[in-house]
Each structure stands twice: as structure tokens, then as C-alpha cells.
DNA sequence: TGTGTTGTCTCCGCGTCGGG
DNA sequence: CCCGACGCGGAGACAACACA
């Protein structure tokens, strides 16, 4: 592969684009914001990326210090990619970029949002509450994908792929399309639940409270 | 040792850009 | 406008590794 193009500009924006400006790079980072992923997991989340391009991007991001590769302990013993502390600082930037992109005036919204994207949409559109009594652990299931979310005193403090360490107070079980409609305010919660495409379990009030706090 | 998984390498086509 | 250089990305082959 040829040498990477650089802007040769001391401006922070140009330096950031030297690191992040290649095709697929931001989407790889987006998918890693919710936790470590294996090479095949990243491929599954980005089905149009070829293995060599993914391999190349991962290596570039490792060399840039954005992510690191780690080998899981046995019996898994597989290698996963995860953001470094510096790479994880991109979380609010990616969220802001997602919000900005969702308001694009010229490009039609095409393609189905995947689980990772939906969860990041929930995070970026979450409206913090001043309710000091609102603290809850949530389990969100989007098809086969499971995510753990924690709200403490009305603030969304954690969102990660996989089941939470402790028991969840409420569970939200749905599919990609339904959650996408809800996030985009193209369907209300009552319709989603009434149609059976969304199930709320455990503390239903807490689940409703969470869903009322998200969306564009 | 065979098989599946994970990741890399090589080759090639296509698009872009700059010089003549 | 033409042509060559260069960069990007995809397909397929291949290597390294883990595990049964």
C-alpha cells in the first residue's frame, strides 16, 4: 500500500484528519465506542469493507494511538480491538457528528441503521434530566445484540455492548427498524409496544422514562 | 493433523491529477 | 485534450494461529 497522504498542516483539524480522514475510519471508531470488537465483528458491522482495507485501517489506527489490539484470556483467546483512552475521547465528537449528519438537508436517509449506530443515536440524543431519583440499569436487546445502559441521577453514565455485570432494572427488547422509527420520532412508543414489535420488561416505568429521554 | 478463524499480501482496475 | 503517475480499494490467494 502506498504511503499515507497527509495534509502537512499544523492545524489541529488537519492533524485530526491525518488520523481520521480515510474512508471507513470513523465508522470503525464508531463501532468500537461501545466496547472491544474482534476482526470478524467489525467486518459484520461494516459488510461493505474488504478484509484488507479493514486490516489496513486497524493498523493505521494502532500506529496513530487511537486503538490497541489485545488478546483475550483463555478460553476465548481471540484478539480484539479497543479504543485507547485517547481514542475514547472521540465519543462526544462522533455523537456530535452523528447528530449533524442526521440533519443533512440534501442527502436522503438510506440504509438500515445497525445496532451500534442505534445505540450511539440513543446516547447522542439522550436528554439529561434533573430528576435525582432517576437511577436505573437497563438491558437493551436489538435483535441478537445486547447492550447495557446505566442512568444515574438522570445522567446517562454508561453504555456498552454485552450484558451488564449486575441485574437490569428494566429491559427494552425490540428490532432495528422499530427502534430506528422511535429514535427518529417517526413512530410513538405506544404504537411500537402495541404492535408487539417492542417489549418492555421489569420496571416498565423506568423503561418508558428512558425512551422518553431519547430521540431526535 | 485437519479445520476454522484471523489477518496479510499481491495483483489489478479505476479514478484523479498534473504536465505537456 | 491526451497521457503517464499515483493513490485507492477490491478480489483472491496465502500465512499464521488456535483448537479439537
PDB file of C-alpha atoms (C1' of nucleotides) in Angstrom:
ATOM      1  CA  UNK A   1       0.000   0.000   0.000  1.00  0.00           C
ATOM      2  CA  UNK A   2       1.269   3.447  -0.839  1.00  0.00           C
ATOM      3  CA  UNK A   3       2.354   5.937   1.787  1.00  0.00           C
ATOM      4  CA  UNK A   4      -0.497   7.660   3.521  1.00  0.00           C
ATOM      5  CA  UNK A   5      -1.377  11.121   2.312  1.00  0.00           C
ATOM      6  CA  UNK A   6      -1.017  13.870   4.848  1.00  0.00           C
ATOM      7  CA  UNK A   7      -2.100  17.489   4.872  1.00  0.00           C
ATOM      8  CA  UNK A   8       1.241  18.725   6.221  1.00  0.00           C
ATOM      9  CA  UNK A   9      -0.598  21.391   8.216  1.00  0.00           C
ATOM     10  CA  UNK A  10      -0.008  22.118  11.887  1.00  0.00           C
ATOM     11  CA  UNK A  11      -3.664  22.965  12.499  1.00  0.00           C
ATOM     12  CA  UNK A  12      -5.344  20.550  14.896  1.00  0.00           C
ATOM     13  CA  UNK A  13      -8.168  19.912  12.458  1.00  0.00           C
ATOM     14  CA  UNK A  14      -5.705  18.927   9.744  1.00  0.00           C
ATOM     15  CA  UNK A  15      -3.798  16.729  12.189  1.00  0.00           C
ATOM     16  CA  UNK A  16      -7.060  15.063  13.229  1.00  0.00           C
ATOM     17  CA  UNK A  17      -7.946  14.461   9.598  1.00  0.00           C
ATOM     18  CA  UNK A  18      -4.496  12.952   9.016  1.00  0.00           C
ATOM     19  CA  UNK A  19      -5.542  10.339  11.587  1.00  0.00           C
ATOM     20  CA  UNK A  20      -9.274  10.043  10.853  1.00  0.00           C
ATOM     21  CA  UNK A  21      -9.801  11.258   7.311  1.00  0.00           C
ATOM     22  CA  UNK A  22      -9.539   7.956   5.436  1.00  0.00           C
ATOM     23  CA  UNK A  23     -12.608   6.123   4.216  1.00  0.00           C
ATOM     24  CA  UNK A  24     -14.170   3.795   6.831  1.00  0.00           C
ATOM     25  CA  UNK A  25     -12.003   5.120   9.674  1.00  0.00           C
ATOM     26  CA  UNK A  26     -14.755   6.978  11.523  1.00  0.00           C
ATOM     27  CA  UNK A  27     -17.152   4.049  11.148  1.00  0.00           C
ATOM     28  CA  UNK A  28     -14.589   1.694  12.676  1.00  0.00           C
ATOM     29  CA  UNK A  29     -14.204   4.088  15.605  1.00  0.00           C
ATOM     30  CA  UNK A  30     -17.984   4.392  15.878  1.00  0.00           C
ATOM     31  CA  UNK A  31     -18.324   0.633  16.230  1.00  0.00           C
ATOM     32  CA  UNK A  32     -15.557   0.478  18.844  1.00  0.00           C
ATOM     33  CA  UNK A  33     -17.129   3.173  21.036  1.00  0.00           C
ATOM     34  CA  UNK A  34     -19.447   0.561  22.559  1.00  0.00           C
ATOM     35  CA  UNK A  35     -16.670  -1.827  23.504  1.00  0.00           C
ATOM     36  CA  UNK A  36     -13.917  -4.038  22.080  1.00  0.00           C
ATOM     37  CA  UNK A  37     -14.618  -5.965  18.880  1.00  0.00           C
ATOM     38  CA  UNK A  38     -12.968  -8.836  17.055  1.00  0.00           C
ATOM     39  CA  UNK A  39     -11.870  -8.504  13.448  1.00  0.00           C
ATOM     40  CA  UNK A  40     -14.898 -10.528  12.290  1.00  0.00           C
ATOM     41  CA  UNK A  41     -17.264  -8.472  14.455  1.00  0.00           C
ATOM     42  CA  UNK A  42     -16.037  -5.303  12.783  1.00  0.00           C
ATOM     43  CA  UNK A  43     -16.436  -6.974   9.382  1.00  0.00           C
ATOM     44  CA  UNK A  44     -20.007  -7.955  10.259  1.00  0.00           C
ATOM     45  CA  UNK A  45     -20.800  -4.396  11.270  1.00  0.00           C
ATOM     46  CA  UNK A  46     -19.278  -2.990   8.095  1.00  0.00           C
ATOM     47  CA  UNK A  47     -20.202  -5.603   5.477  1.00  0.00           C
ATOM     48  CA  UNK A  48     -19.044  -3.493   2.544  1.00  0.00           C
ATOM     49  CA  UNK A  49     -15.476  -3.153   3.778  1.00  0.00           C
ATOM     50  CA  UNK A  50     -12.990  -5.635   2.369  1.00  0.00           C
ATOM     51  CA  UNK A  51     -10.725  -7.521   4.796  1.00  0.00           C
ATOM     52  CA  UNK A  52      -7.569  -5.909   3.519  1.00  0.00           C
ATOM     53  CA  UNK A  53      -8.950  -2.406   3.886  1.00  0.00           C
ATOM     54  CA  UNK A  54     -10.177  -3.181   7.401  1.00  0.00           C
ATOM     55  CA  UNK A  55      -6.811  -4.670   8.294  1.00  0.00           C
ATOM     56  CA  UNK A  56      -5.057  -1.608   6.901  1.00  0.00           C
ATOM     57  CA  UNK A  57      -7.289   0.855   8.757  1.00  0.00           C
ATOM     58  CA  UNK A  58      -6.870  -1.019  12.033  1.00  0.00           C
ATOM     59  CA  UNK A  59      -3.110  -0.972  11.669  1.00  0.00           C
ATOM     60  CA  UNK A  60      -3.100   2.747  10.862  1.00  0.00           C
ATOM     61  CA  UNK A  61      -5.256   3.499  13.897  1.00  0.00           C
ATOM     62  CA  UNK A  62      -2.983   1.411  16.092  1.00  0.00           C
ATOM     63  CA  UNK A  63       0.059   3.271  14.811  1.00  0.00           C
ATOM     64  CA  UNK A  64      -1.743   6.557  15.463  1.00  0.00           C
ATOM     65  CA  UNK A  65      -2.511   5.550  19.047  1.00  0.00           C
ATOM     66  CA  UNK A  66      -6.286   5.655  18.549  1.00  0.00           C
ATOM     67  CA  UNK A  67      -6.814   1.973  19.248  1.00  0.00           C
ATOM     68  CA  UNK A  68      -4.939  -1.029  20.522  1.00  0.00           C
ATOM     69  CA  UNK A  69      -5.092  -4.754  19.965  1.00  0.00           C
ATOM     70  CA  UNK A  70      -5.493  -7.058  22.925  1.00  0.00           C
ATOM     71  CA  UNK A  71      -5.648 -10.822  23.244  1.00  0.00           C
ATOM     72  CA  UNK A  72      -8.458 -12.040  25.468  1.00  0.00           C
ATOM     73  CA  UNK A  73      -7.563 -14.539  28.184  1.00  0.00           C
ATOM     74  CA  UNK A  74      -8.391 -18.246  27.620  1.00  0.00           C
ATOM     75  CA  UNK A  75     -10.661 -19.891  26.745  1.00  0.00           C
ATOM     76  CA  UNK A  76     -11.632 -17.138  24.293  1.00  0.00           C
ATOM     77  CA  UNK A  77      -8.009 -16.229  23.451  1.00  0.00           C
ATOM     78  CA  UNK A  78      -9.185 -14.234  20.483  1.00  0.00           C
ATOM     79  CA  UNK A  79      -7.813 -10.841  19.580  1.00  0.00           C
ATOM     80  CA  UNK A  80      -9.945  -7.783  19.991  1.00  0.00           C
ATOM     81  CA  UNK A  81      -9.520  -4.162  19.017  1.00  0.00           C
ATOM     82  CA  UNK A  82     -10.380  -1.447  21.508  1.00  0.00           C
ATOM     83  CA  UNK A  83     -10.025   2.304  21.722  1.00  0.00           C
ATOM     84  CA  UNK A  84      -7.194   3.739  23.784  1.00  0.00           C
ATOM     85  CA  UNK A  85      -8.054   6.402  26.372  1.00  0.00           C
ATOM     86  CA  UNK A  86      -7.136   8.993  23.766  1.00  0.00           C
ATOM     87  CA  UNK A  87      -9.260   7.267  21.137  1.00  0.00           C
ATOM     88  CA  UNK A  88     -12.214   7.077  23.524  1.00  0.00           C
ATOM     89  CA  UNK A  89     -12.134  10.881  23.738  1.00  0.00           C
ATOM     90  CA  UNK A  90     -13.698  10.781  20.265  1.00  0.00           C
ATOM     91  CA  UNK A  91     -17.048   9.680  21.774  1.00  0.00           C
ATOM     92  CA  UNK A  92     -18.620  13.159  22.038  1.00  0.00           C
ATOM     93  CA  UNK A  93     -17.145  14.098  18.655  1.00  0.00           C
ATOM     94  CA  UNK A  94     -18.694  11.075  16.930  1.00  0.00           C
ATOM     95  CA  UNK A  95     -22.018  11.746  18.676  1.00  0.00           C
ATOM     96  CA  UNK A  96     -21.987  15.357  17.535  1.00  0.00           C
ATOM     97  CA  UNK A  97     -21.061  14.285  14.026  1.00  0.00           C
ATOM     98  CA  UNK A  98     -23.944  11.810  14.005  1.00  0.00           C
ATOM     99  CA  UNK A  99     -26.400  14.480  15.079  1.00  0.00           C
ATOM    100  CA  UNK A 100     -25.065  16.853  12.471  1.00  0.00           C
ATOM    101  CA  UNK A 101     -25.249  14.194   9.762  1.00  0.00           C
ATOM    102  CA  UNK A 102     -28.801  13.217  10.678  1.00  0.00           C
ATOM    103  CA  UNK A 103     -29.922  16.765   9.882  1.00  0.00           C
ATOM    104  CA  UNK A 104     -28.352  16.853   6.437  1.00  0.00           C
ATOM    105  CA  UNK A 105     -30.624  18.904   4.161  1.00  0.00           C
ATOM    106  CA  UNK A 106     -29.572  17.301   0.879  1.00  0.00           C
ATOM    107  CA  UNK A 107     -28.841  13.621   1.419  1.00  0.00           C
ATOM    108  CA  UNK A 108     -31.800  11.262   1.831  1.00  0.00           C
ATOM    109  CA  UNK A 109     -31.531   8.815   4.714  1.00  0.00           C
ATOM    110  CA  UNK A 110     -30.862   5.448   3.102  1.00  0.00           C
ATOM    111  CA  UNK A 111     -29.908   2.083   4.511  1.00  0.00           C
ATOM    112  CA  UNK A 112     -30.899   0.463   7.753  1.00  0.00           C
ATOM    113  CA  UNK A 113     -29.214   1.626  10.937  1.00  0.00           C
ATOM    114  CA  UNK A 114     -27.331  -1.185  12.654  1.00  0.00           C
ATOM    115  CA  UNK A 115     -27.439  -1.905  16.367  1.00  0.00           C
ATOM    116  CA  UNK A 116     -24.241   0.024  17.111  1.00  0.00           C
ATOM    117  CA  UNK A 117     -25.496   3.073  15.258  1.00  0.00           C
ATOM    118  CA  UNK A 118     -28.859   2.933  17.000  1.00  0.00           C
ATOM    119  CA  UNK A 119     -27.242   2.765  20.421  1.00  0.00           C
ATOM    120  CA  UNK A 120     -24.987   5.701  19.616  1.00  0.00           C
ATOM    121  CA  UNK A 121     -28.068   7.595  18.448  1.00  0.00           C
ATOM    122  CA  UNK A 122     -29.684   6.901  21.798  1.00  0.00           C
ATOM    123  CA  UNK A 123     -26.605   8.202  23.557  1.00  0.00           C
ATOM    124  CA  UNK A 124     -26.189  11.303  21.448  1.00  0.00           C
ATOM    125  CA  UNK A 125     -29.869  12.256  21.633  1.00  0.00           C
ATOM    126  CA  UNK A 126     -30.286  11.470  25.328  1.00  0.00           C
ATOM    127  CA  UNK A 127     -31.641  14.497  27.180  1.00  0.00           C
ATOM    128  CA  UNK A 128     -30.211  14.582  30.706  1.00  0.00           C
ATOM    129  CA  UNK A 129     -32.784  15.000  33.423  1.00  0.00           C
ATOM    130  CA  UNK A 130     -32.638  16.870  36.684  1.00  0.00           C
ATOM    131  CA  UNK A 131     -34.582  14.086  38.380  1.00  0.00           C
ATOM    132  CA  UNK A 132     -32.236  12.994  41.197  1.00  0.00           C
ATOM    133  CA  UNK A 133     -34.294   9.862  41.831  1.00  0.00           C
ATOM    134  CA  UNK A 134     -33.867   8.502  38.300  1.00  0.00           C
ATOM    135  CA  UNK A 135     -31.155   5.888  38.524  1.00  0.00           C
ATOM    136  CA  UNK A 136     -31.516   2.569  36.751  1.00  0.00           C
ATOM    137  CA  UNK A 137     -29.667  -0.180  34.934  1.00  0.00           C
ATOM    138  CA  UNK A 138     -31.106  -1.104  31.553  1.00  0.00           C
ATOM    139  CA  UNK A 139     -30.679  -4.011  29.199  1.00  0.00           C
ATOM    140  CA  UNK A 140     -31.456  -3.165  25.590  1.00  0.00           C
ATOM    141  CA  UNK A 141     -31.853  -6.002  23.104  1.00  0.00           C
ATOM    142  CA  UNK A 142     -31.885  -5.140  19.420  1.00  0.00           C
ATOM    143  CA  UNK A 143     -32.364  -8.432  17.641  1.00  0.00           C
ATOM    144  CA  UNK A 144     -29.477 -10.612  18.791  1.00  0.00           C
ATOM    145  CA  UNK A 145     -27.424  -7.652  20.033  1.00  0.00           C
ATOM    146  CA  UNK A 146     -27.414  -6.874  23.750  1.00  0.00           C
ATOM    147  CA  UNK A 147     -26.328  -3.622  25.374  1.00  0.00           C
ATOM    148  CA  UNK A 148     -26.065  -2.482  28.976  1.00  0.00           C
ATOM    149  CA  UNK A 149     -27.003   1.086  29.847  1.00  0.00           C
ATOM    150  CA  UNK A 150     -26.808   2.862  33.173  1.00  0.00           C
ATOM    151  CA  UNK A 151     -28.517   6.081  34.190  1.00  0.00           C
ATOM    152  CA  UNK A 152     -27.521   7.740  37.457  1.00  0.00           C
ATOM    153  CA  UNK A 153     -29.416  10.766  38.749  1.00  0.00           C
ATOM    154  CA  UNK A 154     -30.850  11.420  35.312  1.00  0.00           C
ATOM    155  CA  UNK A 155     -27.472  11.243  33.557  1.00  0.00           C
ATOM    156  CA  UNK A 156     -26.500   8.544  31.093  1.00  0.00           C
ATOM    157  CA  UNK A 157     -23.234   7.326  32.583  1.00  0.00           C
ATOM    158  CA  UNK A 158     -22.562   4.023  30.825  1.00  0.00           C
ATOM    159  CA  UNK A 159     -23.395   2.343  27.536  1.00  0.00           C
ATOM    160  CA  UNK A 160     -21.586  -0.789  26.454  1.00  0.00           C
ATOM    161  CA  UNK A 161     -22.043  -3.855  24.307  1.00  0.00           C
ATOM    162  CA  UNK A 162     -22.925  -7.018  26.204  1.00  0.00           C
ATOM    163  CA  UNK A 163     -24.818  -7.834  29.323  1.00  0.00           C
ATOM    164  CA  UNK A 164     -24.318  -5.745  32.441  1.00  0.00           C
ATOM    165  CA  UNK A 165     -22.423  -7.221  35.365  1.00  0.00           C
ATOM    166  CA  UNK A 166     -25.418  -6.842  37.666  1.00  0.00           C
ATOM    167  CA  UNK A 167     -29.152  -7.356  37.185  1.00  0.00           C
ATOM    168  CA  UNK A 168     -31.016  -4.864  34.994  1.00  0.00           C
ATOM    169  CA  UNK A 169     -33.920  -2.895  36.443  1.00  0.00           C
ATOM    170  CA  UNK A 170     -35.650  -2.724  33.084  1.00  0.00           C
ATOM    171  CA  UNK A 171     -35.299  -4.327  29.675  1.00  0.00           C
ATOM    172  CA  UNK A 172     -36.184  -2.947  26.263  1.00  0.00           C
ATOM    173  CA  UNK A 173     -36.493  -5.635  23.610  1.00  0.00           C
ATOM    174  CA  UNK A 174     -37.063  -4.655  20.006  1.00  0.00           C
ATOM    175  CA  UNK A 175     -35.720  -4.771  16.464  1.00  0.00           C
ATOM    176  CA  UNK A 176     -33.586  -2.401  14.377  1.00  0.00           C
ATOM    177  CA  UNK A 177     -36.451  -0.943  12.405  1.00  0.00           C
ATOM    178  CA  UNK A 178     -38.728  -0.219  15.352  1.00  0.00           C
ATOM    179  CA  UNK A 179     -36.011   1.437  17.398  1.00  0.00           C
ATOM    180  CA  UNK A 180     -34.976   3.447  14.359  1.00  0.00           C
ATOM    181  CA  UNK A 181     -38.515   4.725  13.902  1.00  0.00           C
ATOM    182  CA  UNK A 182     -38.677   5.642  17.574  1.00  0.00           C
ATOM    183  CA  UNK A 183     -35.331   7.469  17.586  1.00  0.00           C
ATOM    184  CA  UNK A 184     -36.360   9.449  14.509  1.00  0.00           C
ATOM    185  CA  UNK A 185     -39.784  10.199  16.021  1.00  0.00           C
ATOM    186  CA  UNK A 186     -41.435   8.501  13.058  1.00  0.00           C
ATOM    187  CA  UNK A 187     -43.454   6.304  15.414  1.00  0.00           C
ATOM    188  CA  UNK A 188     -44.516   6.776  19.022  1.00  0.00           C
ATOM    189  CA  UNK A 189     -43.840   4.409  21.873  1.00  0.00           C
ATOM    190  CA  UNK A 190     -47.458   3.316  22.242  1.00  0.00           C
ATOM    191  CA  UNK A 191     -47.564   2.171  18.626  1.00  0.00           C
ATOM    192  CA  UNK A 192     -44.273   0.268  18.939  1.00  0.00           C
ATOM    193  CA  UNK A 193     -45.396  -1.516  22.108  1.00  0.00           C
ATOM    194  CA  UNK A 194     -48.974  -2.023  20.957  1.00  0.00           C
ATOM    195  CA  UNK A 195     -47.866  -3.686  17.738  1.00  0.00           C
ATOM    196  CA  UNK A 196     -45.747  -6.154  19.688  1.00  0.00           C
ATOM    197  CA  UNK A 197     -42.558  -5.027  17.978  1.00  0.00           C
ATOM    198  CA  UNK A 198     -41.219  -3.640  21.249  1.00  0.00           C
ATOM    199  CA  UNK A 199     -41.387  -5.301  24.641  1.00  0.00           C
ATOM    200  CA  UNK A 200     -40.737  -3.527  27.929  1.00  0.00           C
ATOM    201  CA  UNK A 201     -39.873  -5.757  30.881  1.00  0.00           C
ATOM    202  CA  UNK A 202     -39.023  -5.266  34.536  1.00  0.00           C
ATOM    203  CA  UNK A 203     -39.615  -1.716  35.723  1.00  0.00           C
ATOM    204  CA  UNK A 204     -41.773  -0.596  32.797  1.00  0.00           C
ATOM    205  CA  UNK A 205     -41.941   2.939  34.150  1.00  0.00           C
ATOM    206  CA  UNK A 206     -38.160   3.210  34.080  1.00  0.00           C
ATOM    207  CA  UNK A 207     -38.081   1.835  30.543  1.00  0.00           C
ATOM    208  CA  UNK A 208     -40.634   4.418  29.407  1.00  0.00           C
ATOM    209  CA  UNK A 209     -38.691   7.146  31.168  1.00  0.00           C
ATOM    210  CA  UNK A 210     -35.559   6.192  29.270  1.00  0.00           C
ATOM    211  CA  UNK A 211     -37.292   6.034  25.889  1.00  0.00           C
ATOM    212  CA  UNK A 212     -38.922   9.391  26.537  1.00  0.00           C
ATOM    213  CA  UNK A 213     -35.482  10.916  27.055  1.00  0.00           C
ATOM    214  CA  UNK A 214     -34.033   9.849  23.716  1.00  0.00           C
ATOM    215  CA  UNK A 215     -34.730  10.669  20.101  1.00  0.00           C
ATOM    216  CA  UNK A 216     -34.035  13.374  17.588  1.00  0.00           C
TER     217      UNK A 216
ATOM    218  C1'  DT B   1      -3.164 -33.442  11.808  1.00  0.00           C
ATOM    219  C1'  DG B   2      -7.261 -31.309   9.952  1.00  0.00           C
ATOM    220  C1'  DT B   3     -10.243 -27.465  10.220  1.00  0.00           C
ATOM    221  C1'  DG B   4     -11.786 -22.958  11.094  1.00  0.00           C
ATOM    222  C1'  DT B   5     -10.545 -18.247  12.213  1.00  0.00           C
ATOM    223  C1'  DT B   6      -7.952 -14.204  11.658  1.00  0.00           C
ATOM    224  C1'  DG B   7      -5.144 -11.278   9.225  1.00  0.00           C
ATOM    225  C1'  DT B   8      -1.798 -10.111   5.366  1.00  0.00           C
ATOM    226  C1'  DC B   9      -0.074  -9.810   0.751  1.00  0.00           C
ATOM    227  C1'  DT B  10      -0.197  -9.292  -4.206  1.00  0.00           C
ATOM    228  C1'  DC B  11      -2.229  -8.057  -8.285  1.00  0.00           C
ATOM    229  C1'  DC B  12      -5.215  -5.372 -10.867  1.00  0.00           C
ATOM    230  C1'  DG B  13      -8.797  -1.956 -12.265  1.00  0.00           C
ATOM    231  C1'  DC B  14     -10.450   2.571 -11.738  1.00  0.00           C
ATOM    232  C1'  DG B  15     -10.380   7.473 -10.806  1.00  0.00           C
ATOM    233  C1'  DT B  16      -7.815  11.725 -10.175  1.00  0.00           C
ATOM    234  C1'  DC B  17      -4.330  14.955 -11.024  1.00  0.00           C
ATOM    235  C1'  DG B  18      -0.703  17.409 -13.247  1.00  0.00           C
ATOM    236  C1'  DG B  19       2.353  18.224 -17.101  1.00  0.00           C
ATOM    237  C1'  DG B  20       2.952  18.704 -21.974  1.00  0.00           C
TER     238       DG B  20
ATOM    239  C1'  DC C   1      -7.131  17.062 -24.734  1.00  0.00           C
ATOM    240  C1'  DC C   2      -4.023  13.289 -24.017  1.00  0.00           C
ATOM    241  C1'  DC C   3      -1.117  10.544 -21.307  1.00  0.00           C
ATOM    242  C1'  DG C   4       1.505   8.902 -17.510  1.00  0.00           C
ATOM    243  C1'  DA C   5       1.995   8.746 -12.489  1.00  0.00           C
ATOM    244  C1'  DC C   6      -0.110   7.978  -8.406  1.00  0.00           C
ATOM    245  C1'  DG C   7      -3.494   6.662  -4.861  1.00  0.00           C
ATOM    246  C1'  DC C   8      -7.357   3.918  -3.512  1.00  0.00           C
ATOM    247  C1'  DG C   9      -9.857  -0.116  -2.913  1.00  0.00           C
ATOM    248  C1'  DG C  10     -11.438  -4.920  -4.161  1.00  0.00           C
ATOM    249  C1'  DA C  11     -10.707  -9.940  -5.098  1.00  0.00           C
ATOM    250  C1'  DG C  12      -8.441 -13.842  -4.216  1.00  0.00           C
ATOM    251  C1'  DA C  13      -4.563 -16.390  -2.547  1.00  0.00           C
ATOM    252  C1'  DC C  14      -1.968 -17.253   1.204  1.00  0.00           C
ATOM    253  C1'  DA C  15       0.073 -17.413   6.023  1.00  0.00           C
ATOM    254  C1'  DA C  16      -0.280 -17.731  10.975  1.00  0.00           C
ATOM    255  C1'  DC C  17      -2.589 -19.353  14.701  1.00  0.00           C
ATOM    256  C1'  DA C  18      -5.907 -21.788  17.855  1.00  0.00           C
ATOM    257  C1'  DC C  19      -8.327 -25.680  18.834  1.00  0.00           C
ATOM    258  C1'  DA C  20     -10.452 -30.257  18.639  1.00  0.00           C
TER     259       DA C  20
END
